[in-house]
PDB file of C-alpha atoms in Angstrom:
ATOM      1  CA  UNK A   1      69.068 118.963 103.507  1.00  0.00           C
ATOM      2  CA  UNK A   2      70.685 122.445 104.259  1.00  0.00           C
ATOM      3  CA  UNK A   3      70.622 121.646 107.756  1.00  0.00           C
ATOM      4  CA  UNK A   4      71.443 118.049 107.864  1.00  0.00           C
ATOM      5  CA  UNK A   5      75.056 118.503 105.584  1.00  0.00           C
ATOM      6  CA  UNK A   6      75.776 121.603 107.438  1.00  0.00           C
ATOM      7  CA  UNK A   7      75.900 119.636 110.732  1.00  0.00           C
ATOM      8  CA  UNK A   8      77.591 116.704 108.664  1.00  0.00           C
ATOM      9  CA  UNK A   9      80.120 119.092 107.038  1.00  0.00           C
ATOM     10  CA  UNK A  10      80.925 120.846 110.355  1.00  0.00           C
ATOM     11  CA  UNK A  11      81.148 117.502 112.364  1.00  0.00           C
ATOM     12  CA  UNK A  12      83.875 116.402 109.634  1.00  0.00           C
ATOM     13  CA  UNK A  13      85.733 119.817 109.838  1.00  0.00           C
ATOM     14  CA  UNK A  14      85.927 119.194 113.557  1.00  0.00           C
ATOM     15  CA  UNK A  15      86.896 115.921 113.163  1.00  0.00           C
ATOM     16  CA  UNK A  16      89.853 116.738 110.228  1.00  0.00           C
ATOM     17  CA  UNK A  17      91.383 119.448 112.655  1.00  0.00           C
ATOM     18  CA  UNK A  18      90.987 117.251 115.853  1.00  0.00           C
ATOM     19  CA  UNK A  19      93.047 114.423 113.895  1.00  0.00           C
ATOM     20  CA  UNK A  20      95.630 116.607 112.520  1.00  0.00           C
ATOM     21  CA  UNK A  21      96.317 118.333 115.560  1.00  0.00           C
ATOM     22  CA  UNK A  22      96.377 114.570 117.138  1.00  0.00           C
ATOM     23  CA  UNK A  23      98.797 113.430 114.397  1.00  0.00           C
ATOM     24  CA  UNK A  24     101.226 116.615 114.736  1.00  0.00           C
ATOM     25  CA  UNK A  25     101.631 116.601 118.469  1.00  0.00           C
ATOM     26  CA  UNK A  26     101.031 112.671 119.371  1.00  0.00           C
ATOM     27  CA  UNK A  27     101.361 110.537 116.309  1.00  0.00           C
ATOM     28  CA  UNK A  28     104.298 112.252 114.900  1.00  0.00           C
ATOM     29  CA  UNK A  29     107.004 110.401 117.118  1.00  0.00           C
ATOM     30  CA  UNK A  30     105.171 106.965 117.034  1.00  0.00           C
ATOM     31  CA  UNK A  31     104.698 106.677 113.250  1.00  0.00           C
ATOM     32  CA  UNK A  32     107.030 106.029 110.443  1.00  0.00           C
ATOM     33  CA  UNK A  33     107.948 109.041 108.085  1.00  0.00           C
ATOM     34  CA  UNK A  34     105.871 106.820 105.664  1.00  0.00           C
ATOM     35  CA  UNK A  35     103.060 106.238 107.725  1.00  0.00           C
ATOM     36  CA  UNK A  36     102.939 110.001 109.002  1.00  0.00           C
ATOM     37  CA  UNK A  37     102.998 111.116 105.257  1.00  0.00           C
ATOM     38  CA  UNK A  38      99.742 108.966 104.618  1.00  0.00           C
ATOM     39  CA  UNK A  39      98.177 110.560 107.945  1.00  0.00           C
ATOM     40  CA  UNK A  40      98.735 113.832 106.631  1.00  0.00           C
ATOM     41  CA  UNK A  41      97.130 113.186 103.278  1.00  0.00           C
ATOM     42  CA  UNK A  42      94.091 111.454 105.051  1.00  0.00           C
ATOM     43  CA  UNK A  43      93.688 114.494 106.960  1.00  0.00           C
ATOM     44  CA  UNK A  44      94.169 117.251 103.990  1.00  0.00           C
ATOM     45  CA  UNK A  45      91.672 115.019 101.931  1.00  0.00           C
ATOM     46  CA  UNK A  46      89.001 114.954 105.090  1.00  0.00           C
ATOM     47  CA  UNK A  47      89.297 118.597 105.594  1.00  0.00           C
ATOM     48  CA  UNK A  48      88.996 119.562 101.949  1.00  0.00           C
ATOM     49  CA  UNK A  49      85.818 117.237 101.149  1.00  0.00           C
ATOM     50  CA  UNK A  50      84.309 118.465 104.887  1.00  0.00           C
ATOM     51  CA  UNK A  51      84.759 122.142 103.408  1.00  0.00           C
ATOM     52  CA  UNK A  52      83.129 120.444 100.373  1.00  0.00           C
ATOM     53  CA  UNK A  53      80.003 119.419 102.246  1.00  0.00           C
ATOM     54  CA  UNK A  54      79.545 122.787 103.750  1.00  0.00           C
ATOM     55  CA  UNK A  55      79.950 124.022 100.103  1.00  0.00           C
ATOM     56  CA  UNK A  56      76.963 121.814  98.995  1.00  0.00           C
ATOM     57  CA  UNK A  57      74.874 122.612 102.111  1.00  0.00           C
ATOM     58  CA  UNK A  58      75.368 126.477 100.994  1.00  0.00           C
ATOM     59  CA  UNK A  59      74.413 125.752  97.781  1.00  0.00           C
ATOM     60  CA  UNK A  60      71.728 123.130  98.235  1.00  0.00           C
ATOM     61  CA  UNK A  61      68.510 125.400  97.768  1.00  0.00           C
ATOM     62  CA  UNK A  62      70.273 127.419  94.877  1.00  0.00           C
ATOM     63  CA  UNK A  63      70.463 124.119  92.606  1.00  0.00           C
ATOM     64  CA  UNK A  64      67.410 123.009  90.537  1.00  0.00           C
ATOM     65  CA  UNK A  65      68.098 119.106  90.952  1.00  0.00           C
ATOM     66  CA  UNK A  66      67.923 118.453  94.578  1.00  0.00           C
ATOM     67  CA  UNK A  67      68.074 114.551  93.886  1.00  0.00           C
ATOM     68  CA  UNK A  68      71.499 115.054  92.542  1.00  0.00           C
ATOM     69  CA  UNK A  69      72.769 117.649  95.351  1.00  0.00           C
ATOM     70  CA  UNK A  70      71.820 114.889  97.664  1.00  0.00           C
ATOM     71  CA  UNK A  71      73.250 112.099  96.060  1.00  0.00           C
ATOM     72  CA  UNK A  72      76.545 114.327  95.441  1.00  0.00           C
ATOM     73  CA  UNK A  73      76.827 115.171  99.340  1.00  0.00           C
ATOM     74  CA  UNK A  74      76.116 111.401 100.064  1.00  0.00           C
ATOM     75  CA  UNK A  75      79.247 110.432  97.770  1.00  0.00           C
ATOM     76  CA  UNK A  76      81.189 112.938  99.101  1.00  0.00           C
ATOM     77  CA  UNK A  77      80.779 111.967 102.667  1.00  0.00           C
ATOM     78  CA  UNK A  78      81.132 107.952 101.449  1.00  0.00           C
ATOM     79  CA  UNK A  79      84.621 109.266 100.079  1.00  0.00           C
ATOM     80  CA  UNK A  80      85.359 110.767 103.446  1.00  0.00           C
ATOM     81  CA  UNK A  81      84.770 107.654 105.432  1.00  0.00           C
ATOM     82  CA  UNK A  82      86.350 105.082 102.824  1.00  0.00           C
ATOM     83  CA  UNK A  83      89.419 107.066 101.688  1.00  0.00           C
ATOM     84  CA  UNK A  84      90.343 109.322 105.052  1.00  0.00           C
ATOM     85  CA  UNK A  85      88.883 106.352 107.001  1.00  0.00           C
ATOM     86  CA  UNK A  86      90.933 103.701 105.390  1.00  0.00           C
ATOM     87  CA  UNK A  87      93.960 105.696 105.441  1.00  0.00           C
ATOM     88  CA  UNK A  88      93.745 106.379 109.240  1.00  0.00           C
ATOM     89  CA  UNK A  89      93.333 102.799 109.940  1.00  0.00           C
ATOM     90  CA  UNK A  90      96.249 101.908 107.919  1.00  0.00           C
ATOM     91  CA  UNK A  91      98.461 104.443 109.710  1.00  0.00           C
ATOM     92  CA  UNK A  92      97.006 102.919 113.280  1.00  0.00           C
ATOM     93  CA  UNK A  93      97.114  99.398 112.673  1.00  0.00           C
ATOM     94  CA  UNK A  94      99.334  98.837 109.672  1.00  0.00           C
ATOM     95  CA  UNK A  95      97.259  96.538 107.946  1.00  0.00           C
ATOM     96  CA  UNK A  96      98.221  97.566 104.204  1.00  0.00           C
ATOM     97  CA  UNK A  97      95.409  95.489 102.781  1.00  0.00           C
ATOM     98  CA  UNK A  98      93.343  98.774 103.736  1.00  0.00           C
ATOM     99  CA  UNK A  99      95.232 100.456 101.204  1.00  0.00           C
ATOM    100  CA  UNK A 100      93.430  98.212  98.486  1.00  0.00           C
ATOM    101  CA  UNK A 101      90.149 100.026  99.551  1.00  0.00           C
ATOM    102  CA  UNK A 102      91.116 103.626  99.387  1.00  0.00           C
ATOM    103  CA  UNK A 103      90.708 104.262  95.875  1.00  0.00           C
ATOM    104  CA  UNK A 104      87.198 103.239  96.336  1.00  0.00           C
ATOM    105  CA  UNK A 105      86.569 106.325  98.747  1.00  0.00           C
ATOM    106  CA  UNK A 106      88.794 108.219  95.586  1.00  0.00           C
ATOM    107  CA  UNK A 107      85.908 107.376  93.160  1.00  0.00           C
ATOM    108  CA  UNK A 108      83.212 108.413  95.550  1.00  0.00           C
ATOM    109  CA  UNK A 109      84.930 111.412  95.892  1.00  0.00           C
ATOM    110  CA  UNK A 110      84.822 111.820  91.980  1.00  0.00           C
ATOM    111  CA  UNK A 111      81.534 110.613  91.725  1.00  0.00           C
ATOM    112  CA  UNK A 112      80.257 113.466  94.236  1.00  0.00           C
ATOM    113  CA  UNK A 113      81.801 116.448  92.528  1.00  0.00           C
ATOM    114  CA  UNK A 114      80.553 115.079  89.133  1.00  0.00           C
ATOM    115  CA  UNK A 115      77.038 114.874  90.573  1.00  0.00           C
ATOM    116  CA  UNK A 116      77.379 118.223  91.818  1.00  0.00           C
ATOM    117  CA  UNK A 117      78.397 119.615  88.377  1.00  0.00           C
ATOM    118  CA  UNK A 118      75.106 117.983  87.076  1.00  0.00           C
ATOM    119  CA  UNK A 119      72.918 119.221  89.536  1.00  0.00           C
ATOM    120  CA  UNK A 120      73.925 122.718  88.525  1.00  0.00           C
ATOM    121  CA  UNK A 121      73.089 122.236  84.847  1.00  0.00           C
ATOM    122  CA  UNK A 122      69.790 123.621  83.882  1.00  0.00           C
TER     123      UNK A 122
END
């Protein structure tokens, strides 16, 4: 599990940095200020939770309940895909309905962090 989530977290860090740079240097003049703010929110949550995946990889072998640790990582990864992914797509396409699924990603983030806390209990 350690290796898998180190790879997934690292790739997501790479993507969040690349998308952040793309947004700052390419999209800034193309997106409305509102969409740019949305894009920046997507990047911030993407980066924070990619770091979270790396944290889980570091902690994984130190926590007793490996099933909860794995579920925590999966939920956070799903959160990145749904939360940040829907916001990225909203910014690029303008399809406002995508904003309706964003909170599902937020719930996945919350559930993932809760699961990690439960995994740390003895």
